Amino acid sequence: MSALLRRVEGGGDLGTANIAIVVLDEDNQPVAGVMYPSNVVKDGVVVDYLTASRVVARLKQILEQKQGCTLERAAIAVPPGISEGNTKVIVNVVELAGFIVTQVLDEPVAAASALGLPYAEAEEMKKNGQEAQVFTLVLPVAQKMASLVSGWFATQQVKNIYLVGGASSFSQFANVFSKQTGKNVIPSAEPLLVTPLGIAMNADQG
């Protein structure tokens, strides 16, 4: 999700572990951001509608107070392949929080925008110091994801893989992808903020 007012744009993401909003200036440079731990979304589906909207509204209010302006227009990003109905629910969450939704993007498109890439190229445990222990549980998921990506490469020519999203915060995550795919894997410095940053960069396209 992202917001726009007088060329001040904010991008946010309703993720499975966090809801994040980033505010950009007219040159697409980040000027503010806020994030809140949340479990209101699972597999791209909102499972707690009212809580999701209240969190988005509160984060919107915090950023408006910091920036001294009202964020009115918004764009949202959704995982590829989710149904039209689930997409509409996410739109409704953002609109209930006080935004006018102007754009709906696929998450990979938003991430590619933030990384400056064309689309064709394109949680909490780590903070507690328990990464090694927890990653043993995450490893099978990472390996499956890397296997799916490798299958996609059978029909695509790709040089680099850019990792975004909360799971890629694990330091060993990139190694799994590199070993499985044989490609150059580039982790993001702030993986939780890449997608909302890209959403914000597209907020005024609607």
mmCIF file of C-alpha atoms in Angstrom:
data_model
loop_
_atom_site.group_PDB
_atom_site.id
_atom_site.type_symbol
_atom_site.label_atom_id
_atom_site.label_comp_id
_atom_site.label_asym_id
_atom_site.label_seq_id
_atom_site.Cartn_x
_atom_site.Cartn_y
_atom_site.Cartn_z
ATOM 1 C CA MET A 1 0.000 0.000 0.000
ATOM 2 C CA SER A 2 1.226 3.502 -0.757
ATOM 3 C CA ALA A 3 -0.038 7.028 -0.448
ATOM 4 C CA LEU A 4 0.417 10.250 -2.380
ATOM 5 C CA LEU A 5 -0.149 13.928 -1.663
ATOM 6 C CA ARG A 6 1.514 16.838 -3.496
ATOM 7 C CA ARG A 7 4.199 14.488 -4.817
ATOM 8 C CA VAL A 8 4.913 13.174 -1.302
ATOM 9 C CA GLU A 9 4.407 9.443 -1.667
ATOM 10 C CA GLY A 10 4.126 6.682 0.902
ATOM 11 C CA GLY A 11 4.384 2.986 0.191
ATOM 12 C CA GLY A 12 3.248 0.209 2.465
ATOM 13 C CA ASP A 13 3.025 -3.550 2.542
ATOM 14 C CA LEU A 14 0.516 -5.805 4.293
ATOM 15 C CA GLY A 15 2.824 -8.746 4.904
ATOM 16 C CA THR A 16 2.517 -11.985 6.833
ATOM 17 C CA ALA A 17 4.801 -10.734 9.629
ATOM 18 C CA ASN A 18 4.709 -6.936 9.383
ATOM 19 C CA ILE A 19 2.725 -4.022 8.022
ATOM 20 C CA ALA A 20 5.110 -1.332 6.765
ATOM 21 C CA ILE A 21 4.685 2.112 5.226
ATOM 22 C CA VAL A 22 7.439 4.152 3.577
ATOM 23 C CA VAL A 23 7.151 7.824 2.566
ATOM 24 C CA LEU A 24 9.093 9.175 -0.417
ATOM 25 C CA ASP A 25 9.745 12.683 -1.696
ATOM 26 C CA GLU A 26 9.193 13.859 -5.269
ATOM 27 C CA ASP A 27 12.534 12.309 -6.302
ATOM 28 C CA ASN A 28 11.530 8.888 -4.970
ATOM 29 C CA GLN A 29 13.919 9.263 -2.020
ATOM 30 C CA PRO A 30 12.737 7.811 1.323
ATOM 31 C CA VAL A 31 12.019 10.443 3.962
ATOM 32 C CA ALA A 32 10.099 8.471 6.607
ATOM 33 C CA GLY A 33 8.909 4.990 7.421
ATOM 34 C CA VAL A 34 7.105 2.986 10.066
ATOM 35 C CA MET A 35 6.531 -0.723 10.629
ATOM 36 C CA TYR A 36 4.316 -2.768 12.942
ATOM 37 C CA PRO A 37 4.443 -6.531 13.669
ATOM 38 C CA SER A 38 1.259 -8.175 12.458
ATOM 39 C CA ASN A 39 -0.261 -11.545 11.624
ATOM 40 C CA VAL A 40 -3.404 -10.278 9.902
ATOM 41 C CA VAL A 41 -2.373 -11.668 6.493
ATOM 42 C CA LYS A 42 -1.645 -15.290 5.583
ATOM 43 C CA ASP A 43 -0.626 -16.337 2.063
ATOM 44 C CA GLY A 44 -1.862 -13.056 0.658
ATOM 45 C CA VAL A 45 -5.283 -13.363 2.329
ATOM 46 C CA VAL A 46 -6.478 -10.948 5.033
ATOM 47 C CA VAL A 47 -7.615 -13.051 7.993
ATOM 48 C CA ASP A 48 -8.359 -10.186 10.423
ATOM 49 C CA TYR A 49 -10.011 -7.392 8.455
ATOM 50 C CA LEU A 50 -10.713 -4.912 11.240
ATOM 51 C CA THR A 51 -7.292 -5.225 12.892
ATOM 52 C CA ALA A 52 -5.553 -4.826 9.540
ATOM 53 C CA SER A 53 -7.443 -1.641 8.772
ATOM 54 C CA ARG A 54 -6.893 -0.220 12.254
ATOM 55 C CA VAL A 55 -3.141 -0.843 12.031
ATOM 56 C CA VAL A 56 -2.924 0.776 8.592
ATOM 57 C CA ALA A 57 -4.950 3.763 9.831
ATOM 58 C CA ARG A 58 -2.701 4.160 12.879
ATOM 59 C CA LEU A 59 0.504 3.975 10.831
ATOM 60 C CA LYS A 60 -0.982 6.473 8.369
ATOM 61 C CA GLN A 61 -1.731 8.832 11.267
ATOM 62 C CA ILE A 62 1.811 8.521 12.645
ATOM 63 C CA LEU A 63 3.366 9.383 9.292
ATOM 64 C CA GLU A 64 0.949 12.253 8.656
ATOM 65 C CA GLN A 65 1.948 13.766 11.996
ATOM 66 C CA LYS A 66 5.635 13.387 11.133
ATOM 67 C CA GLN A 67 5.231 14.880 7.655
ATOM 68 C CA GLY A 68 2.700 17.561 8.536
ATOM 69 C CA CYS A 69 0.378 16.628 5.686
ATOM 70 C CA THR A 70 -2.492 14.298 4.850
ATOM 71 C CA LEU A 71 -1.751 11.153 2.822
ATOM 72 C CA GLU A 72 -4.812 10.681 0.657
ATOM 73 C CA ARG A 73 -4.092 8.488 -2.368
ATOM 74 C CA ALA A 74 -2.718 4.966 -2.113
ATOM 75 C CA ALA A 75 -1.438 2.087 -4.172
ATOM 76 C CA ILE A 76 -1.350 -1.507 -2.963
ATOM 77 C CA ALA A 77 0.600 -4.601 -3.935
ATOM 78 C CA VAL A 78 -0.696 -8.172 -3.842
ATOM 79 C CA PRO A 79 1.035 -11.545 -4.235
ATOM 80 C CA PRO A 80 0.877 -12.963 -7.765
ATOM 81 C CA GLY A 81 -1.980 -15.367 -8.342
ATOM 82 C CA ILE A 82 -4.342 -14.416 -5.513
ATOM 83 C CA SER A 83 -8.005 -14.187 -6.433
ATOM 84 C CA GLU A 84 -9.830 -11.042 -7.471
ATOM 85 C CA GLY A 85 -11.945 -11.341 -4.333
ATOM 86 C CA ASN A 86 -8.929 -11.435 -2.017
ATOM 87 C CA THR A 87 -7.434 -8.460 -3.861
ATOM 88 C CA LYS A 88 -10.664 -6.537 -3.290
ATOM 89 C CA VAL A 89 -10.497 -7.293 0.438
ATOM 90 C CA ILE A 90 -7.015 -5.753 0.620
ATOM 91 C CA VAL A 91 -8.283 -2.715 -1.290
ATOM 92 C CA ASN A 92 -11.145 -2.406 1.201
ATOM 93 C CA VAL A 93 -8.733 -2.598 4.161
ATOM 94 C CA VAL A 94 -6.711 0.308 2.808
ATOM 95 C CA GLU A 95 -9.771 2.365 1.903
ATOM 96 C CA LEU A 96 -11.303 1.819 5.345
ATOM 97 C CA ALA A 97 -8.071 3.239 6.795
ATOM 98 C CA GLY A 98 -8.742 6.509 4.934
ATOM 99 C CA PHE A 99 -6.928 6.119 1.615
ATOM 100 C CA ILE A 100 -8.191 6.345 -1.957
ATOM 101 C CA VAL A 101 -6.685 3.357 -3.784
ATOM 102 C CA THR A 102 -5.314 4.382 -7.192
ATOM 103 C CA GLN A 103 -3.188 1.390 -8.204
ATOM 104 C CA VAL A 104 -2.976 -2.359 -7.596
ATOM 105 C CA LEU A 105 0.432 -3.914 -8.349
ATOM 106 C CA ASP A 106 1.888 -7.413 -8.215
ATOM 107 C CA GLU A 107 4.470 -7.536 -5.409
ATOM 108 C CA PRO A 108 7.327 -8.561 -7.763
ATOM 109 C CA VAL A 109 6.602 -5.502 -9.924
ATOM 110 C CA ALA A 110 6.764 -3.230 -6.872
ATOM 111 C CA ALA A 111 10.019 -4.810 -5.685
ATOM 112 C CA ALA A 112 11.557 -4.514 -9.165
ATOM 113 C CA SER A 113 10.620 -0.830 -9.266
ATOM 114 C CA ALA A 114 12.376 -0.185 -5.958
ATOM 115 C CA LEU A 115 15.495 -2.026 -7.119
ATOM 116 C CA GLY A 116 15.557 -0.102 -10.393
ATOM 117 C CA LEU A 117 15.017 -3.260 -12.433
ATOM 118 C CA PRO A 118 12.695 -4.134 -15.279
ATOM 119 C CA TYR A 119 10.104 -6.695 -14.216
ATOM 120 C CA ALA A 120 11.630 -9.392 -16.431
ATOM 121 C CA GLU A 121 14.734 -9.329 -14.118
ATOM 122 C CA ALA A 122 12.942 -8.999 -11.276
ATOM 123 C CA GLU A 123 10.568 -12.811 10.785
ATOM 124 C CA GLU A 124 11.072 -11.578 14.081
ATOM 125 C CA MET A 125 13.320 -14.504 15.096
ATOM 126 C CA LYS A 126 16.456 -12.975 13.692
ATOM 127 C CA LYS A 127 16.030 -9.919 15.935
ATOM 128 C CA ASN A 128 16.005 -12.179 18.986
ATOM 129 C CA GLY A 129 19.346 -13.780 18.151
ATOM 130 C CA GLN A 130 17.809 -17.183 17.409
ATOM 131 C CA GLU A 131 18.430 -17.211 13.673
ATOM 132 C CA ALA A 132 20.496 -20.425 13.466
ATOM 133 C CA GLN A 133 17.964 -22.385 15.469
ATOM 134 C CA VAL A 134 14.936 -21.045 13.613
ATOM 135 C CA PHE A 135 16.486 -21.350 10.157
ATOM 136 C CA THR A 136 16.512 -25.138 10.500
ATOM 137 C CA LEU A 137 12.718 -24.849 10.317
ATOM 138 C CA VAL A 138 12.815 -22.313 7.484
ATOM 139 C CA LEU A 139 15.364 -24.256 5.413
ATOM 140 C CA PRO A 140 12.908 -26.662 3.708
ATOM 141 C CA VAL A 141 10.744 -23.715 2.668
ATOM 142 C CA ALA A 142 13.759 -21.820 1.309
ATOM 143 C CA GLN A 143 14.873 -24.887 -0.625
ATOM 144 C CA LYS A 144 11.398 -25.331 -2.112
ATOM 145 C CA MET A 145 11.261 -21.684 -3.148
ATOM 146 C CA ALA A 146 14.703 -21.944 -4.751
ATOM 147 C CA SER A 147 13.636 -25.110 -6.568
ATOM 148 C CA LEU A 148 10.586 -23.355 -8.008
ATOM 149 C CA VAL A 149 12.740 -20.432 -9.136
ATOM 150 C CA SER A 150 15.199 -22.839 -10.774
ATOM 151 C CA GLY A 151 12.340 -24.369 -12.735
ATOM 152 C CA TRP A 152 11.317 -20.953 -13.974
ATOM 153 C CA PHE A 153 14.855 -20.362 -15.255
ATOM 154 C CA ALA A 154 14.342 -23.174 -17.764
ATOM 155 C CA THR A 155 12.523 -20.670 -19.984
ATOM 156 C CA GLN A 156 14.148 -17.413 -18.847
ATOM 157 C CA GLN A 157 17.644 -15.943 -19.116
ATOM 158 C CA VAL A 158 18.528 -14.398 -15.761
ATOM 159 C CA LYS A 159 21.915 -13.267 -14.458
ATOM 160 C CA ASN A 160 21.060 -12.012 -10.958
ATOM 161 C CA ILE A 161 18.481 -12.893 -8.301
ATOM 162 C CA TYR A 162 17.394 -10.089 -5.959
ATOM 163 C CA LEU A 163 15.935 -11.239 -2.637
ATOM 164 C CA VAL A 164 13.207 -9.245 -0.875
ATOM 165 C CA GLY A 165 10.704 -10.000 1.885
ATOM 166 C CA GLY A 166 10.995 -11.023 5.513
ATOM 167 C CA ALA A 167 12.286 -14.564 4.982
ATOM 168 C CA SER A 168 15.325 -13.263 3.118
ATOM 169 C CA SER A 169 16.421 -11.518 6.341
ATOM 170 C CA PHE A 170 18.015 -14.819 7.384
ATOM 171 C CA SER A 171 21.723 -14.612 6.569
ATOM 172 C CA GLN A 172 21.766 -18.165 5.135
ATOM 173 C CA PHE A 173 18.780 -17.586 2.861
ATOM 174 C CA ALA A 174 20.860 -16.198 -0.034
ATOM 175 C CA ASN A 175 23.272 -19.149 0.170
ATOM 176 C CA VAL A 176 20.397 -21.582 -0.304
ATOM 177 C CA PHE A 177 19.260 -19.771 -3.442
ATOM 178 C CA SER A 178 22.791 -19.476 -4.804
ATOM 179 C CA LYS A 179 23.515 -23.182 -4.325
ATOM 180 C CA GLN A 180 20.167 -24.301 -5.770
ATOM 181 C CA THR A 181 20.091 -21.981 -8.787
ATOM 182 C CA GLY A 182 23.752 -21.415 -9.587
ATOM 183 C CA LYS A 183 22.992 -17.699 -10.010
ATOM 184 C CA ASN A 184 24.425 -14.566 -8.438
ATOM 185 C CA VAL A 185 22.143 -13.828 -5.465
ATOM 186 C CA ILE A 186 21.878 -10.275 -4.111
ATOM 187 C CA PRO A 187 20.176 -9.772 -0.710
ATOM 188 C CA SER A 188 18.482 -6.458 0.090
ATOM 189 C CA ALA A 189 19.818 -4.231 2.864
ATOM 190 C CA GLU A 190 16.251 -3.684 4.139
ATOM 191 C CA PRO A 191 14.257 -6.619 2.707
ATOM 192 C CA LEU A 192 11.023 -5.692 4.476
ATOM 193 C CA LEU A 193 10.965 -2.224 2.918
ATOM 194 C CA VAL A 194 11.816 -2.955 -0.726
ATOM 195 C CA THR A 195 8.274 -3.846 -1.812
ATOM 196 C CA PRO A 196 6.559 -0.884 -0.079
ATOM 197 C CA LEU A 197 9.224 1.406 -1.532
ATOM 198 C CA GLY A 198 8.394 0.153 -5.021
ATOM 199 C CA ILE A 199 4.665 0.535 -4.386
ATOM 200 C CA ALA A 200 5.190 4.175 -3.406
ATOM 201 C CA MET A 201 7.166 4.814 -6.580
ATOM 202 C CA ASN A 202 4.075 3.766 -8.555
ATOM 203 C CA ALA A 203 1.468 5.487 -6.379
ATOM 204 C CA ASP A 204 0.840 8.381 -8.765
ATOM 205 C CA GLN A 205 0.359 6.203 -11.848
ATOM 206 C CA GLY A 206 -3.356 5.671 -11.264
#
